[in-house]
Amino acid sequence: MSDGTPADLFFDAAIGLLQRVREEEAEAIAAAGALLADTVTAGGRLFAFGAGHSSLPAQDVVYRAGGLALMNLLAAPGLVGVDVMPATLGSRLERVDGLATAVLDTSPLRAGDTLVIISLSGRNALPVEMAISARDRGAKVIGVTSVAYAAETTSRHASGTYLKDHCDIVLDSKIAVGDAELTLDTIPAPFAPASTVVTSALLQAVLATTAATLADRGTEPPLLRSGNVDGGHEWNARMFEEYRDRIFYQQ
């Protein structure tokens, strides 16, 4: 590790990754934003899914001030963050065949919807099966993953494929295999993961594109306001009522 405090070096690494995705993923971000706008205009519903720590960026775009009211979290017990005990069980569940199909079978996802699947490695059975099963149902899939894992790791899905292989659009987070940006001679393992920072930024860039695209088309983007500003609750109540058939975290 070169000169600079660990904090400085982490910020440098995160900023560098953000700059890379800004430049290298611009086309994919625009396409993803347009796809979400197309889905909204056509009356479809929006869903986001991530397991383990990949669930954090998914949760960040659901019921969020300044975000799209129509984005719903697709979740199942044991798959959202570290809400299960022991926490290591969540990692094992990501490798269980058939679990993704069971989640979709009990979800409101249908043809014409769009599902955002977030998986840093994209190698486990769960995200791969989730993408395959969602597309089989007629939904569009946006994958947010690190494409590097497909070149440097082995798939854990029976097909030998990765999340990136089953998406309509792929957003590459550029995160290095292992998700740790810093090393130090006195510390035996790499440390300081940046995947949450980068993935969340990628998704917010996509949703900003969606909102602007809808406005350009003459459609008011279904955005939420903060409940901590005057009039926020009233604004959101209007959104919930207008789009009640496409919002599932209210039901």
PDB file of N, CA and C in Angstrom, residues 185-231:
ATOM      1  N   ASP A 185       1.158  -4.617   4.674  1.00  0.00           N
ATOM      2  CA  ASP A 185       2.108  -5.661   5.076  1.00  0.00           C
ATOM      3  C   ASP A 185       1.792  -6.228   6.452  1.00  0.00           C
ATOM      4  N   THR A 186       1.248  -5.413   7.326  1.00  0.00           N
ATOM      5  CA  THR A 186       0.976  -5.854   8.700  1.00  0.00           C
ATOM      6  C   THR A 186      -0.374  -6.541   8.853  1.00  0.00           C
ATOM      7  N   ILE A 187      -1.133  -6.620   7.758  1.00  0.00           N
ATOM      8  CA  ILE A 187      -2.460  -7.257   7.807  1.00  0.00           C
ATOM      9  C   ILE A 187      -2.462  -8.418   6.823  1.00  0.00           C
ATOM     10  N   PRO A 188      -2.788  -9.641   7.296  1.00  0.00           N
ATOM     11  CA  PRO A 188      -2.620 -10.826   6.449  1.00  0.00           C
ATOM     12  C   PRO A 188      -3.664 -11.008   5.341  1.00  0.00           C
ATOM     13  N   ALA A 189      -4.711 -10.200   5.326  1.00  0.00           N
ATOM     14  CA  ALA A 189      -5.742 -10.350   4.299  1.00  0.00           C
ATOM     15  C   ALA A 189      -6.064  -8.987   3.696  1.00  0.00           C
ATOM     16  N   PRO A 190      -6.465  -8.953   2.432  1.00  0.00           N
ATOM     17  CA  PRO A 190      -6.921  -7.682   1.856  1.00  0.00           C
ATOM     18  C   PRO A 190      -8.160  -7.196   2.583  1.00  0.00           C
ATOM     19  N   PHE A 191      -8.394  -5.880   2.580  1.00  0.00           N
ATOM     20  CA  PHE A 191      -9.500  -5.330   3.358  1.00  0.00           C
ATOM     21  C   PHE A 191     -10.085  -4.107   2.662  1.00  0.00           C
ATOM     22  N   ALA A 192     -11.191  -3.604   3.204  1.00  0.00           N
ATOM     23  CA  ALA A 192     -11.891  -2.409   2.717  1.00  0.00           C
ATOM     24  C   ALA A 192     -12.674  -2.678   1.427  1.00  0.00           C
ATOM     25  N   PRO A 193     -13.836  -3.325   1.532  1.00  0.00           N
ATOM     26  CA  PRO A 193     -14.662  -3.598   0.353  1.00  0.00           C
ATOM     27  C   PRO A 193     -15.365  -2.337  -0.152  1.00  0.00           C
ATOM     28  N   ALA A 194     -15.517  -2.232  -1.466  1.00  0.00           N
ATOM     29  CA  ALA A 194     -16.152  -1.060  -2.071  1.00  0.00           C
ATOM     30  C   ALA A 194     -17.371  -1.413  -2.916  1.00  0.00           C
ATOM     31  N   SER A 195     -17.773  -2.679  -2.917  1.00  0.00           N
ATOM     32  CA  SER A 195     -18.852  -3.092  -3.822  1.00  0.00           C
ATOM     33  C   SER A 195     -20.175  -2.408  -3.511  1.00  0.00           C
ATOM     34  N   THR A 196     -20.474  -2.177  -2.242  1.00  0.00           N
ATOM     35  CA  THR A 196     -21.749  -1.541  -1.899  1.00  0.00           C
ATOM     36  C   THR A 196     -21.788  -0.100  -2.388  1.00  0.00           C
ATOM     37  N   VAL A 197     -20.687   0.616  -2.203  1.00  0.00           N
ATOM     38  CA  VAL A 197     -20.596   2.005  -2.658  1.00  0.00           C
ATOM     39  C   VAL A 197     -20.819   2.082  -4.164  1.00  0.00           C
ATOM     40  N   VAL A 198     -20.105   1.248  -4.904  1.00  0.00           N
ATOM     41  CA  VAL A 198     -20.143   1.313  -6.361  1.00  0.00           C
ATOM     42  C   VAL A 198     -21.486   0.826  -6.901  1.00  0.00           C
ATOM     43  N   THR A 199     -21.982  -0.272  -6.365  1.00  0.00           N
ATOM     44  CA  THR A 199     -23.245  -0.820  -6.861  1.00  0.00           C
ATOM     45  C   THR A 199     -24.401   0.120  -6.576  1.00  0.00           C
ATOM     46  N   SER A 200     -24.425   0.701  -5.399  1.00  0.00           N
ATOM     47  CA  SER A 200     -25.485   1.659  -5.075  1.00  0.00           C
ATOM     48  C   SER A 200     -25.430   2.863  -6.013  1.00  0.00           C
ATOM     49  N   ALA A 201     -24.235   3.342  -6.294  1.00  0.00           N
ATOM     50  CA  ALA A 201     -24.093   4.468  -7.206  1.00  0.00           C
ATOM     51  C   ALA A 201     -24.561   4.103  -8.611  1.00  0.00           C
ATOM     52  N   LEU A 202     -24.217   2.908  -9.066  1.00  0.00           N
ATOM     53  CA  LEU A 202     -24.668   2.441 -10.372  1.00  0.00           C
ATOM     54  C   LEU A 202     -26.195   2.450 -10.460  1.00  0.00           C
ATOM     55  N   LEU A 203     -26.840   1.916  -9.444  1.00  0.00           N
ATOM     56  CA  LEU A 203     -28.301   1.832  -9.472  1.00  0.00           C
ATOM     57  C   LEU A 203     -28.940   3.214  -9.393  1.00  0.00           C
ATOM     58  N   GLN A 204     -28.383   4.099  -8.589  1.00  0.00           N
ATOM     59  CA  GLN A 204     -28.945   5.448  -8.517  1.00  0.00           C
ATOM     60  C   GLN A 204     -28.760   6.184  -9.844  1.00  0.00           C
ATOM     61  N   ALA A 205     -27.660   5.918 -10.536  1.00  0.00           N
ATOM     62  CA  ALA A 205     -27.458   6.506 -11.856  1.00  0.00           C
ATOM     63  C   ALA A 205     -28.500   5.993 -12.842  1.00  0.00           C
ATOM     64  N   VAL A 206     -28.815   4.717 -12.745  1.00  0.00           N
ATOM     65  CA  VAL A 206     -29.846   4.132 -13.610  1.00  0.00           C
ATOM     66  C   VAL A 206     -31.206   4.763 -13.327  1.00  0.00           C
ATOM     67  N   LEU A 207     -31.553   4.885 -12.050  1.00  0.00           N
ATOM     68  CA  LEU A 207     -32.867   5.431 -11.702  1.00  0.00           C
ATOM     69  C   LEU A 207     -32.968   6.913 -12.051  1.00  0.00           C
ATOM     70  N   ALA A 208     -31.867   7.640 -11.944  1.00  0.00           N
ATOM     71  CA  ALA A 208     -31.872   9.042 -12.379  1.00  0.00           C
ATOM     72  C   ALA A 208     -32.149   9.119 -13.873  1.00  0.00           C
ATOM     73  N   THR A 209     -31.556   8.197 -14.620  1.00  0.00           N
ATOM     74  CA  THR A 209     -31.790   8.133 -16.056  1.00  0.00           C
ATOM     75  C   THR A 209     -33.248   7.798 -16.348  1.00  0.00           C
ATOM     76  N   THR A 210     -33.812   6.884 -15.578  1.00  0.00           N
ATOM     77  CA  THR A 210     -35.216   6.503 -15.761  1.00  0.00           C
ATOM     78  C   THR A 210     -36.137   7.699 -15.548  1.00  0.00           C
ATOM     79  N   ALA A 211     -35.915   8.427 -14.458  1.00  0.00           N
ATOM     80  CA  ALA A 211     -36.770   9.577 -14.156  1.00  0.00           C
ATOM     81  C   ALA A 211     -36.693  10.616 -15.272  1.00  0.00           C
ATOM     82  N   ALA A 212     -35.486  10.915 -15.735  1.00  0.00           N
ATOM     83  CA  ALA A 212     -35.326  11.913 -16.787  1.00  0.00           C
ATOM     84  C   ALA A 212     -35.919  11.437 -18.104  1.00  0.00           C
ATOM     85  N   THR A 213     -35.797  10.138 -18.376  1.00  0.00           N
ATOM     86  CA  THR A 213     -36.356   9.582 -19.607  1.00  0.00           C
ATOM     87  C   THR A 213     -37.875   9.687 -19.605  1.00  0.00           C
ATOM     88  N   LEU A 214     -38.499   9.341 -18.485  1.00  0.00           N
ATOM     89  CA  LEU A 214     -39.952   9.455 -18.382  1.00  0.00           C
ATOM     90  C   LEU A 214     -40.395  10.902 -18.587  1.00  0.00           C
ATOM     91  N   ALA A 215     -39.695  11.835 -17.953  1.00  0.00           N
ATOM     92  CA  ALA A 215     -40.051  13.250 -18.084  1.00  0.00           C
ATOM     93  C   ALA A 215     -39.921  13.704 -19.534  1.00  0.00           C
ATOM     94  N   ASP A 216     -38.858  13.253 -20.206  1.00  0.00           N
ATOM     95  CA  ASP A 216     -38.668  13.619 -21.614  1.00  0.00           C
ATOM     96  C   ASP A 216     -39.796  13.095 -22.490  1.00  0.00           C
ATOM     97  N   ARG A 217     -40.409  12.006 -22.055  1.00  0.00           N
ATOM     98  CA  ARG A 217     -41.514  11.411 -22.809  1.00  0.00           C
ATOM     99  C   ARG A 217     -42.869  12.019 -22.442  1.00  0.00           C
ATOM    100  N   GLY A 218     -42.849  12.958 -21.521  1.00  0.00           N
ATOM    101  CA  GLY A 218     -44.091  13.592 -21.106  1.00  0.00           C
ATOM    102  C   GLY A 218     -44.821  12.891 -19.994  1.00  0.00           C
ATOM    103  N   THR A 219     -44.146  11.972 -19.302  1.00  0.00           N
ATOM    104  CA  THR A 219     -44.744  11.241 -18.186  1.00  0.00           C
ATOM    105  C   THR A 219     -44.122  11.702 -16.873  1.00  0.00           C
ATOM    106  N   GLU A 220     -44.948  12.046 -15.907  1.00  0.00           N
ATOM    107  CA  GLU A 220     -44.412  12.413 -14.595  1.00  0.00           C
ATOM    108  C   GLU A 220     -43.772  11.197 -13.942  1.00  0.00           C
ATOM    109  N   PRO A 221     -42.493  11.252 -13.610  1.00  0.00           N
ATOM    110  CA  PRO A 221     -41.869  10.108 -12.948  1.00  0.00           C
ATOM    111  C   PRO A 221     -42.524   9.859 -11.589  1.00  0.00           C
ATOM    112  N   PRO A 222     -42.856   8.607 -11.266  1.00  0.00           N
ATOM    113  CA  PRO A 222     -43.480   8.304  -9.973  1.00  0.00           C
ATOM    114  C   PRO A 222     -42.456   8.294  -8.850  1.00  0.00           C
ATOM    115  N   LEU A 223     -42.038   9.487  -8.437  1.00  0.00           N
ATOM    116  CA  LEU A 223     -40.990   9.631  -7.439  1.00  0.00           C
ATOM    117  C   LEU A 223     -41.568   9.803  -6.039  1.00  0.00           C
ATOM    118  N   LEU A 224     -40.802   9.373  -5.051  1.00  0.00           N
ATOM    119  CA  LEU A 224     -41.160   9.577  -3.652  1.00  0.00           C
ATOM    120  C   LEU A 224     -40.414  10.781  -3.096  1.00  0.00           C
ATOM    121  N   ARG A 225     -41.050  11.443  -2.137  1.00  0.00           N
ATOM    122  CA  ARG A 225     -40.391  12.538  -1.424  1.00  0.00           C
ATOM    123  C   ARG A 225     -40.102  12.107   0.009  1.00  0.00           C
ATOM    124  N   SER A 226     -39.204  12.821   0.639  1.00  0.00           N
ATOM    125  CA  SER A 226     -38.888  12.521   2.030  1.00  0.00           C
ATOM    126  C   SER A 226     -40.082  12.822   2.923  1.00  0.00           C
ATOM    127  N   GLY A 227     -40.337  11.914   3.851  1.00  0.00           N
ATOM    128  CA  GLY A 227     -41.384  12.145   4.832  1.00  0.00           C
ATOM    129  C   GLY A 227     -40.988  13.173   5.867  1.00  0.00           C
ATOM    130  N   ASN A 228     -39.737  13.625   5.812  1.00  0.00           N
ATOM    131  CA  ASN A 228     -39.238  14.606   6.777  1.00  0.00           C
ATOM    132  C   ASN A 228     -39.215  16.020   6.228  1.00  0.00           C
ATOM    133  N   VAL A 229     -39.868  16.240   5.089  1.00  0.00           N
ATOM    134  CA  VAL A 229     -40.075  17.593   4.577  1.00  0.00           C
ATOM    135  C   VAL A 229     -41.575  17.859   4.548  1.00  0.00           C
ATOM    136  N   ASP A 230     -41.953  19.113   4.723  1.00  0.00           N
ATOM    137  CA  ASP A 230     -43.374  19.457   4.727  1.00  0.00           C
ATOM    138  C   ASP A 230     -44.028  19.035   3.416  1.00  0.00           C
ATOM    139  N   GLY A 231     -45.152  18.351   3.538  1.00  0.00           N
ATOM    140  CA  GLY A 231     -45.887  17.903   2.362  1.00  0.00           C
ATOM    141  C   GLY A 231     -45.422  16.582   1.806  1.00  0.00           C
TER     142      GLY A 231
END
